[in-house]
Amino acid sequence: EVQLVESGGGLVQPGGSLRLSCAASGFTFSSYSMNWVRQAPGKGLEWVSYISSSSSTIYYADSVKGRFTISRDNAKNSLYLQMNSLRDEDTAVYYCARDPGMATINWFDPWGQGTLVTVSS
Amino acid sequence: SYELTQPPSVSVSPGQTARITCSGDALPKQYAYWYQQKPGQAPVLVIYKDSERPSGIPERFSGSSSGTTVTLTISGVQAEDEADYYCQSADSSGTRGVFGGGTKLTVL
C-alpha cells in the first residue's frame, strides 16, 4: 500500500523554525517527484514547494521563497521541509503529496494525513 | 500571480447532476486536476489530465475541458459526494502549482 506519513508539526513562536518530515512507503520513492501543500484552518489548499526525484529541480511558492527549504533523502525514503522565519500566516496543516512529473508540476496522488503547524506567541 | 477561479458553492438533490467549473488563463496549455476533500480528511484525487479517472474513483465522476474552463461533473450525485472540491493546475511554465479556491458541494 502506498503511504505517506508526515511528522514534525507543533507550536512555534513567530520568527522560529521547524522541520517537517514525510516518510514514504509502498512505492519506489526515488522515482517520484514530491510536493508540500498546506491548508490554513478553514481555508483552501495552497501549493508550497516541489522537488524532483533526484533533487535537481526545486520550486517554491512566492509566499515561502527564501524562508522554506525542501529536500529529500532517497536512501531513507523521506521528504523534508525546513521552515525558518515563521509567520502567523504560516499556520496550517501541511501535507506531502506524490507527483508523477519529472521537472514540472503535475497531479498530487496520494497525500499524507497532514501535520499541523501553529505559529503563535 | 496566476489564479484559478471556482464557484464557492454548488447545491444539488440526490440523483441529479452536479457541475463544478474552474477557470484559468493557462488551462489551454496545462492540464487540470480535481480533488475531493471531506471534513478532517486529506484531499483525494478524482480526476487527472482534465478527464482521466484514477482507479477506484466511481464512474459518476468525469471531467472535461473547453478553452480556459474545465468542468468536474458528478452524475447521479449521492449523499456521500458532499465535500469540498478543488481544481489544481500549474502556471504556463509548469513551475508553480496553483489551486482554485474550492467549491463546497451540498447534497440537499
Tab-separated table of C-alpha atoms in Angstrom:
chain	number	residue	atom	x	y	z
A	1	GLU	CA	0.000	0.000	0.000
A	2	VAL	CA	1.300	3.428	-0.957
A	3	GLN	CA	1.578	5.536	2.183
A	4	LEU	CA	2.852	8.965	3.173
A	5	VAL	CA	3.169	9.937	6.837
A	6	GLU	CA	4.043	13.467	7.904
A	7	SER	CA	5.543	14.417	11.247
A	8	GLY	CA	7.276	17.326	12.951
A	9	GLY	CA	4.419	19.768	13.333
A	10	GLY	CA	3.763	21.693	16.507
A	11	LEU	CA	3.556	25.086	18.172
A	12	VAL	CA	6.307	27.587	17.368
A	13	GLN	CA	6.744	31.289	18.058
A	14	PRO	CA	6.846	33.846	15.238
A	15	GLY	CA	10.348	34.023	13.836
A	16	GLY	CA	11.070	30.464	14.883
A	17	SER	CA	11.961	27.374	12.879
A	18	LEU	CA	10.523	23.909	12.375
A	19	ARG	CA	11.442	20.907	10.245
A	20	LEU	CA	8.722	18.700	8.814
A	21	SER	CA	9.308	15.150	7.617
A	22	CYS	CA	7.335	12.870	5.316
A	23	ALA	CA	8.032	9.121	5.402
A	24	ALA	CA	7.134	7.253	2.224
A	25	SER	CA	6.427	3.550	1.819
A	26	GLY	CA	4.838	1.151	-0.647
A	27	PHE	CA	6.452	2.602	-3.789
A	28	THR	CA	9.861	3.425	-5.266
A	29	PHE	CA	10.340	6.819	-3.619
A	30	SER	CA	13.418	7.688	-5.682
A	31	SER	CA	11.371	7.538	-8.903
A	32	TYR	CA	8.864	10.238	-7.989
A	33	SER	CA	8.801	13.978	-7.513
A	34	MET	CA	7.208	15.253	-4.312
A	35	ASN	CA	5.340	18.338	-3.158
A	36	TRP	CA	4.317	20.110	0.026
A	37	VAL	CA	0.817	21.622	0.139
A	38	ARG	CA	-0.701	23.481	3.088
A	39	GLN	CA	-4.163	24.395	4.291
A	40	ALA	CA	-4.794	27.162	6.804
A	41	PRO	CA	-7.627	26.489	9.281
A	42	GLY	CA	-10.949	26.768	7.463
A	43	LYS	CA	-9.262	27.840	4.233
A	44	GLY	CA	-8.399	26.320	0.867
A	45	LEU	CA	-5.350	24.452	-0.363
A	46	GLU	CA	-2.101	26.272	-1.155
A	47	TRP	CA	0.819	24.701	-3.021
A	48	VAL	CA	4.104	25.309	-1.177
A	49	SER	CA	7.032	23.552	-2.860
A	50	TYR	CA	8.133	20.875	-5.369
A	51	ILE	CA	11.240	18.698	-5.599
A	52	SER	CA	12.113	16.341	-8.441
A	53	SER	CA	13.111	12.726	-7.882
A	54	SER	CA	16.844	13.457	-7.938
A	55	SER	CA	16.559	16.839	-6.154
A	56	SER	CA	17.876	18.547	-9.301
A	57	THR	CA	14.752	20.692	-9.743
A	58	ILE	CA	13.105	22.654	-6.917
A	59	TYR	CA	10.292	25.208	-6.972
A	60	TYR	CA	8.731	27.367	-4.252
A	61	ALA	CA	5.622	29.462	-3.891
A	62	ASP	CA	6.412	33.163	-3.642
A	63	SER	CA	4.913	33.207	-0.132
A	64	VAL	CA	7.649	30.922	1.254
A	65	LYS	CA	10.609	31.522	-1.066
A	66	GLY	CA	13.728	32.437	0.894
A	67	ARG	CA	12.277	31.100	4.169
A	68	PHE	CA	11.467	27.436	3.438
A	69	THR	CA	13.785	24.753	2.054
A	70	ILE	CA	12.585	21.471	0.575
A	71	SER	CA	14.879	18.450	0.490
A	72	ARG	CA	14.766	14.665	0.301
A	73	ASP	CA	16.819	11.620	1.229
A	74	ASN	CA	16.073	8.814	-1.214
A	75	ALA	CA	18.093	6.330	0.863
A	76	LYS	CA	15.722	6.978	3.771
A	77	ASN	CA	12.547	7.311	1.648
A	78	SER	CA	11.974	10.675	3.256
A	79	LEU	CA	10.956	14.194	2.259
A	80	TYR	CA	11.637	17.269	4.375
A	81	LEU	CA	10.562	20.892	4.703
A	82	GLN	CA	12.793	23.209	6.717
A	83	MET	CA	10.736	26.240	7.718
A	84	ASN	CA	12.545	29.337	9.027
A	85	SER	CA	11.384	32.848	9.944
A	86	LEU	CA	7.892	31.522	10.558
A	87	ARG	CA	4.958	33.938	10.493
A	88	ASP	CA	1.434	33.784	11.851
A	89	GLU	CA	0.155	33.224	8.303
A	90	ASP	CA	2.191	30.013	8.017
A	91	THR	CA	-0.210	28.359	10.478
A	92	ALA	CA	-1.707	25.434	8.564
A	93	VAL	CA	-1.931	21.704	8.113
A	94	TYR	CA	0.995	20.700	5.921
A	95	TYR	CA	0.560	17.772	3.535
A	96	CYS	CA	3.159	15.935	1.474
A	97	ALA	CA	1.979	14.522	-1.841
A	98	ARG	CA	3.477	12.389	-4.587
A	99	ASP	CA	3.806	13.811	-8.108
A	100	PRO	CA	4.449	11.723	-11.255
A	101	GLY	CA	6.131	14.620	-13.092
A	102	MET	CA	9.825	14.768	-13.980
A	103	ALA	CA	10.568	18.509	-13.918
A	104	THR	CA	7.157	20.181	-13.976
A	105	ILE	CA	4.252	20.115	-11.550
A	106	ASN	CA	1.567	17.561	-12.315
A	107	TRP	CA	-1.048	15.936	-10.099
A	108	PHE	CA	-0.780	15.015	-6.435
A	109	ASP	CA	-1.610	11.446	-5.500
A	110	PRO	CA	-1.625	10.213	-2.852
A	111	TRP	CA	-1.496	12.684	0.035
A	112	GLY	CA	-0.374	12.122	3.589
A	113	GLN	CA	-2.705	12.743	6.521
A	114	GLY	CA	-1.061	16.079	7.277
A	115	THR	CA	0.746	17.642	10.226
A	116	LEU	CA	-0.418	20.830	11.960
A	117	VAL	CA	1.941	23.768	12.326
A	118	THR	CA	0.789	26.563	14.622
A	119	VAL	CA	2.745	29.818	14.696
A	120	SER	CA	1.761	31.855	17.731
A	121	SER	CA	3.264	33.709	20.641
B	1	SER	CA	0.192	35.691	-9.772
B	2	TYR	CA	-1.745	33.002	-11.604
B	3	GLU	CA	-5.207	32.147	-10.244
B	4	LEU	CA	-7.879	29.513	-10.789
B	5	THR	CA	-11.495	30.556	-10.179
B	6	GLN	CA	-14.208	28.240	-8.836
B	7	PRO	CA	-17.739	28.978	-7.583
B	8	PRO	CA	-17.807	28.913	-3.753
B	9	SER	CA	-20.787	26.562	-3.597
B	10	VAL	CA	-22.972	24.228	-5.625
B	11	SER	CA	-26.131	22.516	-4.380
B	12	VAL	CA	-27.955	19.570	-5.933
B	13	SER	CA	-30.526	16.986	-4.920
B	14	PRO	CA	-29.616	13.298	-4.755
B	15	GLY	CA	-29.626	11.675	-8.175
B	16	GLN	CA	-29.132	14.955	-10.029
B	17	THR	CA	-26.008	16.084	-11.880
B	18	ALA	CA	-23.551	18.492	-10.279
B	19	ARG	CA	-21.207	20.573	-12.399
B	20	ILE	CA	-18.300	22.494	-10.893
B	21	THR	CA	-16.318	24.851	-13.102
B	22	CYS	CA	-12.757	26.116	-12.840
B	23	SER	CA	-11.367	28.951	-14.958
B	24	GLY	CA	-7.785	29.996	-15.614
B	25	ASP	CA	-5.825	31.629	-18.408
B	26	ALA	CA	-3.228	28.838	-18.632
B	27	LEU	CA	-5.720	25.966	-18.751
B	28	PRO	CA	-5.484	25.646	-22.557
B	29	LYS	CA	-1.772	24.857	-22.042
B	30	GLN	CA	-1.775	22.986	-18.728
B	31	TYR	CA	-3.805	20.023	-17.578
B	32	ALA	CA	-6.273	20.401	-14.714
B	33	TYR	CA	-6.737	18.034	-11.814
B	34	TRP	CA	-9.598	17.684	-9.314
B	35	TYR	CA	-9.566	16.683	-5.653
B	36	GLN	CA	-12.318	15.790	-3.216
B	37	GLN	CA	-11.834	16.701	0.437
B	38	LYS	CA	-14.177	15.639	3.214
B	39	PRO	CA	-14.034	17.254	6.680
B	40	GLY	CA	-10.975	16.256	8.652
B	41	GLN	CA	-9.505	14.240	5.791
B	42	ALA	CA	-6.728	14.695	3.275
B	43	PRO	CA	-7.671	15.512	-0.326
B	44	VAL	CA	-8.220	12.634	-2.743
B	45	LEU	CA	-7.534	12.834	-6.493
B	46	VAL	CA	-10.716	12.212	-8.500
B	47	ILE	CA	-9.724	13.452	-11.994
B	48	TYR	CA	-6.306	13.907	-13.612
B	49	LYS	CA	-5.229	15.244	-17.024
B	50	ASP	CA	-8.564	17.068	-17.449
B	51	SER	CA	-10.676	13.948	-17.872
B	52	GLU	CA	-8.882	10.803	-16.692
B	53	ARG	CA	-10.306	8.944	-13.719
B	54	PRO	CA	-7.964	7.173	-11.268
B	55	SER	CA	-8.668	3.586	-10.399
B	56	GLY	CA	-11.143	3.270	-7.558
B	57	ILE	CA	-12.981	6.503	-8.376
B	58	PRO	CA	-16.650	5.892	-9.289
B	59	GLU	CA	-17.661	6.313	-12.935
B	60	ARG	CA	-20.109	9.064	-11.976
B	61	PHE	CA	-17.099	11.402	-11.702
B	62	SER	CA	-15.987	12.873	-15.045
B	63	GLY	CA	-14.019	15.854	-16.286
B	64	SER	CA	-13.978	17.984	-19.408
B	65	SER	CA	-12.136	20.957	-20.808
B	66	SER	CA	-13.034	23.814	-23.122
B	67	GLY	CA	-10.693	26.727	-23.627
B	68	THR	CA	-9.921	28.440	-20.335
B	69	THR	CA	-12.533	26.468	-18.374
B	70	VAL	CA	-12.519	22.932	-17.043
B	71	THR	CA	-15.542	21.221	-15.529
B	72	LEU	CA	-15.966	18.442	-12.979
B	73	THR	CA	-19.257	16.616	-13.481
B	74	ILE	CA	-20.770	14.277	-10.915
B	75	SER	CA	-23.674	12.333	-12.389
B	76	GLY	CA	-26.285	10.780	-10.131
B	77	VAL	CA	-24.978	12.593	-7.053
B	78	GLN	CA	-25.053	10.610	-3.827
B	79	ALA	CA	-25.076	11.864	-0.249
B	80	GLU	CA	-21.503	10.624	0.183
B	81	ASP	CA	-20.343	13.053	-2.529
B	82	GLU	CA	-20.950	16.028	-0.243
B	83	ALA	CA	-17.486	17.542	0.157
B	84	ASP	CA	-15.187	20.367	-0.892
B	85	TYR	CA	-13.805	20.074	-4.417
B	86	TYR	CA	-10.610	21.768	-5.585
B	87	CYS	CA	-9.216	22.170	-9.070
B	88	GLN	CA	-5.438	22.327	-9.429
B	89	SER	CA	-3.071	23.090	-12.263
B	90	ALA	CA	0.258	24.785	-12.895
B	91	ASP	CA	1.275	28.109	-14.386
B	92	SER	CA	2.192	28.241	-18.070
B	93	SER	CA	5.798	27.245	-17.326
B	94	GLY	CA	4.780	24.338	-15.088
B	95	THR	CA	6.924	25.639	-12.239
B	96	ARG	CA	4.244	26.983	-9.879
B	97	GLY	CA	1.385	24.912	-8.589
B	98	VAL	CA	-1.980	26.568	-8.152
B	99	PHE	CA	-5.317	25.586	-6.617
B	100	GLY	CA	-8.737	27.037	-7.122
B	101	GLY	CA	-10.453	28.447	-4.044
B	102	GLY	CA	-12.593	25.335	-3.636
B	103	THR	CA	-16.276	24.579	-4.143
B	104	LYS	CA	-18.476	23.228	-1.385
B	105	LEU	CA	-20.881	20.673	-2.842
B	106	THR	CA	-24.060	20.340	-0.802
B	107	VAL	CA	-26.395	17.414	-1.394
B	108	LEU	CA	-29.862	18.628	-0.444
